CSV table of C-alpha atoms in Angstrom, one decimal:
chain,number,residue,atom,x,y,z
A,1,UNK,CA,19.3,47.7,148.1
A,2,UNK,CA,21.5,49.7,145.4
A,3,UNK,CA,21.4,52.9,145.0
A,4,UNK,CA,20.4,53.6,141.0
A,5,UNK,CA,21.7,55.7,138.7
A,6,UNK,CA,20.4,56.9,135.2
A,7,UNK,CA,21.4,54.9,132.6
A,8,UNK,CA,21.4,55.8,128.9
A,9,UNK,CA,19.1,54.1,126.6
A,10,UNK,CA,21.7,52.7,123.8
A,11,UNK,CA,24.8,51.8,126.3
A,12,UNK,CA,28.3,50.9,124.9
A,13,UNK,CA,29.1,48.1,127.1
A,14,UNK,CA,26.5,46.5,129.1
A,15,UNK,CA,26.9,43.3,131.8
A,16,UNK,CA,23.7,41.4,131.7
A,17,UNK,CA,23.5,39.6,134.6
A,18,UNK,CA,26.8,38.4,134.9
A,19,UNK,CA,27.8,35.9,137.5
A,20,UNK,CA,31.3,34.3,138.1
A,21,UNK,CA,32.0,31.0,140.4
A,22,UNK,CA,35.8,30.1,140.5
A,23,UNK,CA,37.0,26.6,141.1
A,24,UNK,CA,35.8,25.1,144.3
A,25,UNK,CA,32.9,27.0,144.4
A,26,UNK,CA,34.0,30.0,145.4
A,27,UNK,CA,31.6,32.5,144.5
A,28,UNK,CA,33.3,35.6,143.1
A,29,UNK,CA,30.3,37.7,141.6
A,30,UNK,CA,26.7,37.5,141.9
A,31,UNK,CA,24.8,38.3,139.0
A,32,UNK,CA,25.2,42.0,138.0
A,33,UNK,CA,23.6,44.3,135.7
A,34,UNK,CA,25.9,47.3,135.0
A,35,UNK,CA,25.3,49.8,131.3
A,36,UNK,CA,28.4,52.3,130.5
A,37,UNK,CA,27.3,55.0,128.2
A,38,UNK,CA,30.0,56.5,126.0
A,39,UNK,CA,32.2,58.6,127.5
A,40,UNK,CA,31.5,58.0,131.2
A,41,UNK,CA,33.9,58.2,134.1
A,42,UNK,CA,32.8,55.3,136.4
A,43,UNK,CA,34.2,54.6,139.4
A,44,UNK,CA,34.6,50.7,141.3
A,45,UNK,CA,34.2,51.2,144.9
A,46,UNK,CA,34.8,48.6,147.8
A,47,UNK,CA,36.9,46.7,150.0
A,48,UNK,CA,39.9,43.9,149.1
A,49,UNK,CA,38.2,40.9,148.1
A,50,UNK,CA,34.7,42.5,147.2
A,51,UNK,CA,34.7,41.3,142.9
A,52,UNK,CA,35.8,45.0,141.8
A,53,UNK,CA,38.7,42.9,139.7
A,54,UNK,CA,36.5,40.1,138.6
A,55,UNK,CA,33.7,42.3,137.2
A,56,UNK,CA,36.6,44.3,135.0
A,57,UNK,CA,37.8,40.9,133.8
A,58,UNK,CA,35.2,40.0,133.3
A,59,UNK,CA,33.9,43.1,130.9
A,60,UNK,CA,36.8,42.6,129.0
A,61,UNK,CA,36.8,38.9,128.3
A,62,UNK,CA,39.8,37.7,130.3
A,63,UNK,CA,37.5,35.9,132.6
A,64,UNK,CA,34.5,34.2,131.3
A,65,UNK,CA,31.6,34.8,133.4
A,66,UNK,CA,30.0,31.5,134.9
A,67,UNK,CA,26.4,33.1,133.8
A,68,UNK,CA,24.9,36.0,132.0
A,69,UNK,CA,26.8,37.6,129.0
A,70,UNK,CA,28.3,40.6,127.7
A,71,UNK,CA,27.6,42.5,125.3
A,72,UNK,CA,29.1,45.5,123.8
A,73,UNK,CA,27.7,48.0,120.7
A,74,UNK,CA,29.8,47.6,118.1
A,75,UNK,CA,30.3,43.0,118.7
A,76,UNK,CA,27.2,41.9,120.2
A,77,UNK,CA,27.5,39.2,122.6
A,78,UNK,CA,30.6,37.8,123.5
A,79,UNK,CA,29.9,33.9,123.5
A,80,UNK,CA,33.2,32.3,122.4
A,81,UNK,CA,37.0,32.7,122.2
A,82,UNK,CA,37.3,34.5,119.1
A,83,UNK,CA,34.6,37.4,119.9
A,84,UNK,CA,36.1,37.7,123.6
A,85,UNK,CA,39.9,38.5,121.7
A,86,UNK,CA,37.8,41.0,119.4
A,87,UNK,CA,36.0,42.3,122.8
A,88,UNK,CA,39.4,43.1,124.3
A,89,UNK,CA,40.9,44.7,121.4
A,90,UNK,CA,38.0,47.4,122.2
A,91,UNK,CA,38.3,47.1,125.8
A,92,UNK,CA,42.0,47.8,127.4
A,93,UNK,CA,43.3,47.5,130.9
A,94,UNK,CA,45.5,49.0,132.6
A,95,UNK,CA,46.8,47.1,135.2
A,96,UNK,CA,47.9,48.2,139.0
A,97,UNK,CA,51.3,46.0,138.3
A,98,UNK,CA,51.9,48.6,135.2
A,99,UNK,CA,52.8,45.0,133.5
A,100,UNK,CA,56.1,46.1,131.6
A,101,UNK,CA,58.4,44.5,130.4
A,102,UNK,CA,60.9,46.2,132.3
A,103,UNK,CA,64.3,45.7,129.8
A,104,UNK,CA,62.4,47.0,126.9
A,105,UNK,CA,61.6,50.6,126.3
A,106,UNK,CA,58.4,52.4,127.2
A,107,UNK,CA,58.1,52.7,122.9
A,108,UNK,CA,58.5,48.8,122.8
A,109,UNK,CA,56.0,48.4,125.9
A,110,UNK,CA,53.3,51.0,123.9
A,111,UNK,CA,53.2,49.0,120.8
A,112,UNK,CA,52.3,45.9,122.7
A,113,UNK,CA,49.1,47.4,123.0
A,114,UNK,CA,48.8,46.8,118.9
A,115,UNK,CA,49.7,42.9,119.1
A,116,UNK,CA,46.3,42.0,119.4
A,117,UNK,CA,45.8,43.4,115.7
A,118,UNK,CA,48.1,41.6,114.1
A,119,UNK,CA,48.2,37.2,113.7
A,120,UNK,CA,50.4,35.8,115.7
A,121,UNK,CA,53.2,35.0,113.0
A,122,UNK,CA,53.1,39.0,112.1
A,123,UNK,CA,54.3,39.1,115.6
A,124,UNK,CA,57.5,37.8,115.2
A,125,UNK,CA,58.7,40.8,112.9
A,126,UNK,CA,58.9,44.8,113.4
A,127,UNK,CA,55.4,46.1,113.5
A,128,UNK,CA,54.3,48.7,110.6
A,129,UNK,CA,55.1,52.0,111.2
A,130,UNK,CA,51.4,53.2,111.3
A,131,UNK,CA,51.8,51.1,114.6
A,132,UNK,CA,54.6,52.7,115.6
A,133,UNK,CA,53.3,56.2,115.0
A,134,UNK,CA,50.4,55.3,117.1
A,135,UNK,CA,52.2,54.1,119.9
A,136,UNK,CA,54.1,57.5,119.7
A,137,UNK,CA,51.0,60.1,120.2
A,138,UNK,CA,50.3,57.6,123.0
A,139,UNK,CA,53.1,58.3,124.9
A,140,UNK,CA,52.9,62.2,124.2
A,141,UNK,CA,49.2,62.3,125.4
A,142,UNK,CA,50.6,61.2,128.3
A,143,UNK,CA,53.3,63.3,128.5
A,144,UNK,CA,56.6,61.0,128.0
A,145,UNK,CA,57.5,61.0,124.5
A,146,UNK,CA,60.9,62.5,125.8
A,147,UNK,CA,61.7,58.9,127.5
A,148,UNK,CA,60.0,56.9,124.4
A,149,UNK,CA,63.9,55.2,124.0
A,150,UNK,CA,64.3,55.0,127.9
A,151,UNK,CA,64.1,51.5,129.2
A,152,UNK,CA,61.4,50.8,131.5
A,153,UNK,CA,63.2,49.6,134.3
A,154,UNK,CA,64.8,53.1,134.4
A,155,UNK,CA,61.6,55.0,135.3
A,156,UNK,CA,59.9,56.4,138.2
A,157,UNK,CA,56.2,54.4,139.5
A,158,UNK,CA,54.3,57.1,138.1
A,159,UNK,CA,55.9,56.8,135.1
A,160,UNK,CA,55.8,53.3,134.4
A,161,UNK,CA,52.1,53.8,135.4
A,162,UNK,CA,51.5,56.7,132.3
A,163,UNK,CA,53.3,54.1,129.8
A,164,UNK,CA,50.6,51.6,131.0
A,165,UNK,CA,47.8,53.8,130.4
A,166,UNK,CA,49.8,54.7,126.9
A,167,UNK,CA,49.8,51.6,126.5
A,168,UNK,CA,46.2,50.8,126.7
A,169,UNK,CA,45.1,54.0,124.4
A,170,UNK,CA,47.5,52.7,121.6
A,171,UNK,CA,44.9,50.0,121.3
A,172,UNK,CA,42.4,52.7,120.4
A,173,UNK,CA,39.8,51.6,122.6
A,174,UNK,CA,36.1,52.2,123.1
A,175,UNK,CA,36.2,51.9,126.5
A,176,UNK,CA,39.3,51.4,129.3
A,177,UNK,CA,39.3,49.3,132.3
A,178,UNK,CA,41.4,50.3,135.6
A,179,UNK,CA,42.6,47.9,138.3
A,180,UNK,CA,43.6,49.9,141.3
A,181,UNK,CA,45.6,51.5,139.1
A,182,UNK,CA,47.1,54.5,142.1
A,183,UNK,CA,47.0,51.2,144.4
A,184,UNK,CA,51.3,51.9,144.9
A,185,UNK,CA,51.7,55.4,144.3
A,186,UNK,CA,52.1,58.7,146.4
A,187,UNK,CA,48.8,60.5,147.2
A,188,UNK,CA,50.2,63.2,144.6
A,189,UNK,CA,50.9,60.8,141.9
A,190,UNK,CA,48.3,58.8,142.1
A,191,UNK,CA,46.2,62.3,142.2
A,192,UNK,CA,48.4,63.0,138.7
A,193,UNK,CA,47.7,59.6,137.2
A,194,UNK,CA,43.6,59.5,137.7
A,195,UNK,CA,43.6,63.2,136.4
A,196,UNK,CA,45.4,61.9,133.0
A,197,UNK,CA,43.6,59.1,132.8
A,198,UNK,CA,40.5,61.2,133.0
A,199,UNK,CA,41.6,63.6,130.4
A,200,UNK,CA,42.8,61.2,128.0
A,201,UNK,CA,39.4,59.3,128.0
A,202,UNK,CA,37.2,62.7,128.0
A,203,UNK,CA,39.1,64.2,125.2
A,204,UNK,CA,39.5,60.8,122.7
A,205,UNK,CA,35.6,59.9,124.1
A,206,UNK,CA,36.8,56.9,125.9
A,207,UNK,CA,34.4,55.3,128.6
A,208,UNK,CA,36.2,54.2,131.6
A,209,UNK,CA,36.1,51.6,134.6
A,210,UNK,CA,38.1,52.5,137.1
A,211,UNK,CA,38.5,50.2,140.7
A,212,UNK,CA,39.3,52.0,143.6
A,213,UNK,CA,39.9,52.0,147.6
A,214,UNK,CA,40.3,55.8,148.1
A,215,UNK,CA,36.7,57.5,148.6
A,216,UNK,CA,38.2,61.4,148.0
A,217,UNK,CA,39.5,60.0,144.7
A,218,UNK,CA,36.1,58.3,144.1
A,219,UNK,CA,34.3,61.4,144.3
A,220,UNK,CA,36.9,64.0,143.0
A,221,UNK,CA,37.3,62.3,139.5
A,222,UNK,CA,33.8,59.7,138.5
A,223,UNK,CA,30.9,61.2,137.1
A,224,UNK,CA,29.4,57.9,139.0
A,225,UNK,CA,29.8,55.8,141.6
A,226,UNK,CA,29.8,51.6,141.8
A,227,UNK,CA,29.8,50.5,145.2
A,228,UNK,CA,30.6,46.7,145.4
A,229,UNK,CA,30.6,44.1,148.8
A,230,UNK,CA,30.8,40.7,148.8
A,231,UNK,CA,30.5,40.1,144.8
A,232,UNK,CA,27.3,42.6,144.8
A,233,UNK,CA,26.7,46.0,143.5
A,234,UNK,CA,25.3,48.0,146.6
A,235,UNK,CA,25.1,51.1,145.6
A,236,UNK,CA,25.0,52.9,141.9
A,237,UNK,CA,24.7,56.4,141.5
A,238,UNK,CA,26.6,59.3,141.1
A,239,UNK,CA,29.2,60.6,142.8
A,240,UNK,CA,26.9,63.6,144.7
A,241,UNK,CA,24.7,60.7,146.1
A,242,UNK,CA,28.0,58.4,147.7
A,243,UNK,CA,26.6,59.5,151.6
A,244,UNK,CA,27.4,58.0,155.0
A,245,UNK,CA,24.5,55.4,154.5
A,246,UNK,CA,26.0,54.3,151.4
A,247,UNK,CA,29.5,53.8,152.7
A,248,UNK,CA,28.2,51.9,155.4
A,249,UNK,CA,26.5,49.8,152.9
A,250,UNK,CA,29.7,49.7,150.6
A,251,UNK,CA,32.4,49.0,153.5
A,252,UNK,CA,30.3,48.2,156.9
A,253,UNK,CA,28.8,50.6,159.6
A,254,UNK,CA,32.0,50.6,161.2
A,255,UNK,CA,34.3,51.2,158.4
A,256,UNK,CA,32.3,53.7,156.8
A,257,UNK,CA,33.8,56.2,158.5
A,258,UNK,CA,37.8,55.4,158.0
A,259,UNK,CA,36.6,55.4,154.5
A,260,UNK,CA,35.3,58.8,154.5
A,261,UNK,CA,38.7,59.9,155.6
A,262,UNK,CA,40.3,62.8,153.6
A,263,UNK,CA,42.8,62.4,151.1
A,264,UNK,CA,45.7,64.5,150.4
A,265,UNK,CA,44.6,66.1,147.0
A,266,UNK,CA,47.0,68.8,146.4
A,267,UNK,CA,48.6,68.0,143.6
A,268,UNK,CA,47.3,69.9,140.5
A,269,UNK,CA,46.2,67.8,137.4
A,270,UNK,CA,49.2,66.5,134.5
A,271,UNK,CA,49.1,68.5,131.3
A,272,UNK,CA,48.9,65.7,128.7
A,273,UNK,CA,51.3,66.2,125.8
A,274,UNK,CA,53.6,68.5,128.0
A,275,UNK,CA,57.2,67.5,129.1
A,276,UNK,CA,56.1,65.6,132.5
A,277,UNK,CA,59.0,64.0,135.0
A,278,UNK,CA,56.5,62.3,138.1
């Protein structure tokens, strides 16, 4: 039985029973219940395979969940294709892939985050440069407007990692969804990247969703705890309350303890907006 935490009254994103069966019956997600108050630092936790990736894509209306709905503030319910595109101009992703294009510079990358403002014939020509100015404070809140002209390709993982996460905030979301995103980095960087991440959202009062493997990570940067297995949320609470019992019920009795393993944390936090090379 889940572990629960306190939820607000008046959420901004809520999943109300959300299930999702992929082709063949494969069931991905049982039916889940899950409120994000503004602001909030959450954490995914669980094995390969558990639905941490499903129940982001699912929040943000890339995958449509087979039952239940979801329903967000400022939209309502997202029933059909046009509100789920309106639900993910709210809700961005950054992805563990970083998803760049890697010939185009971490500039051009940023302002794909505003294509989904713009019809799909405005596309095809320069975007304003009110988009272009946004896309800029992106990339200095996250500490590489001195490589804003460098080609993507040409950067370090942990860089191409802070243009995704630029990326996602020159969307101006409400809330910002993480897959694994330190999945392929160094201990330090992905320390670096989580501590950004964290910063950016606190100080523009962004929510975040944020999958991960590592439990030190887990409990060093979410003000609460998700603990998925087999498509079911198995423990919620925060991060204080993530003991032995509940790892055991998040990864197994016998994994529970390679999951409590240390993690090397020394790496001290970015300074956003400060000239930045990891």
């Amino acid at each position: 039985m889940a572990t629960s935490a306190t939820h607000p009254t008046s959420p901004l994103l809520e999943a109300r029973g959300i299930g999702v069966v992929y082709g063949g019956g494969l069931r991905a997600l049982h039916p889940t219940h899950l409120r994000i108050a503004p602001g909030e630092f959450v954490v995914l936790l669980g094995p390969s395979g558990a639905g941490k990736s499903t129940l982001l894509r699912t929040l943000n209306g890339l995958v449509e969940p087979t039952e239940g709905e979801v329903w967000m503030r400022s939209l309502g319910i997202a029933r059909d294709r046009k509100q789920r595109r309106a639900l993910r101009r709210q809700v961005a992703m950054v992805f563990q892939q970083h998803q760049l294009i890697g010939r185009l510079t971490a500039l051009a990358n940023v302002l794909t985050g505003r294509l989904g403002f713009h019809s799909g014939l405005r596309t095809l020509f320069p975007l304003p440069r009110a988009d272009r100015q946004i896309a800029l404070e992106a990339l200095e809140r996250v500490g590489l407007i001195q490589h804003a002209l460098r080609r993507c390709d040409q950067l370090s993982g942990g860089q191409q990692q802070r243009v995704g996460v630029a990326r996602a905030l020159a969307q101006q979301p409400q809330i910002m969804l993480a897959d694994e995103p330190v999945a392929s980095l160094d201990p330090a960087n992905a320390a670096h990247i989580l501590s950004l991440l964290r910063e950016v959202c606190r100080s523009g009062g962004i929510a975040a969703v944020v999958s991960l493997h590592q439990v030190p990570l887990a409990r060093r940067f979410a003000d609460r705890i998700v603990g998925i297995a087999n498509g079911t949320v198995v423990f919620d609470g925060p991060a204080s309350a993530l003991d032995v019992a509940a790892l055991a019920r998040i990864y197994g009795n016998a994994a529970a303890t390679g999951a409590d393993a240390p993690f090397d944390e020394r790496a001290e936090p970015i300074q956003t907006g400060a000239l930045a090379t990891t």
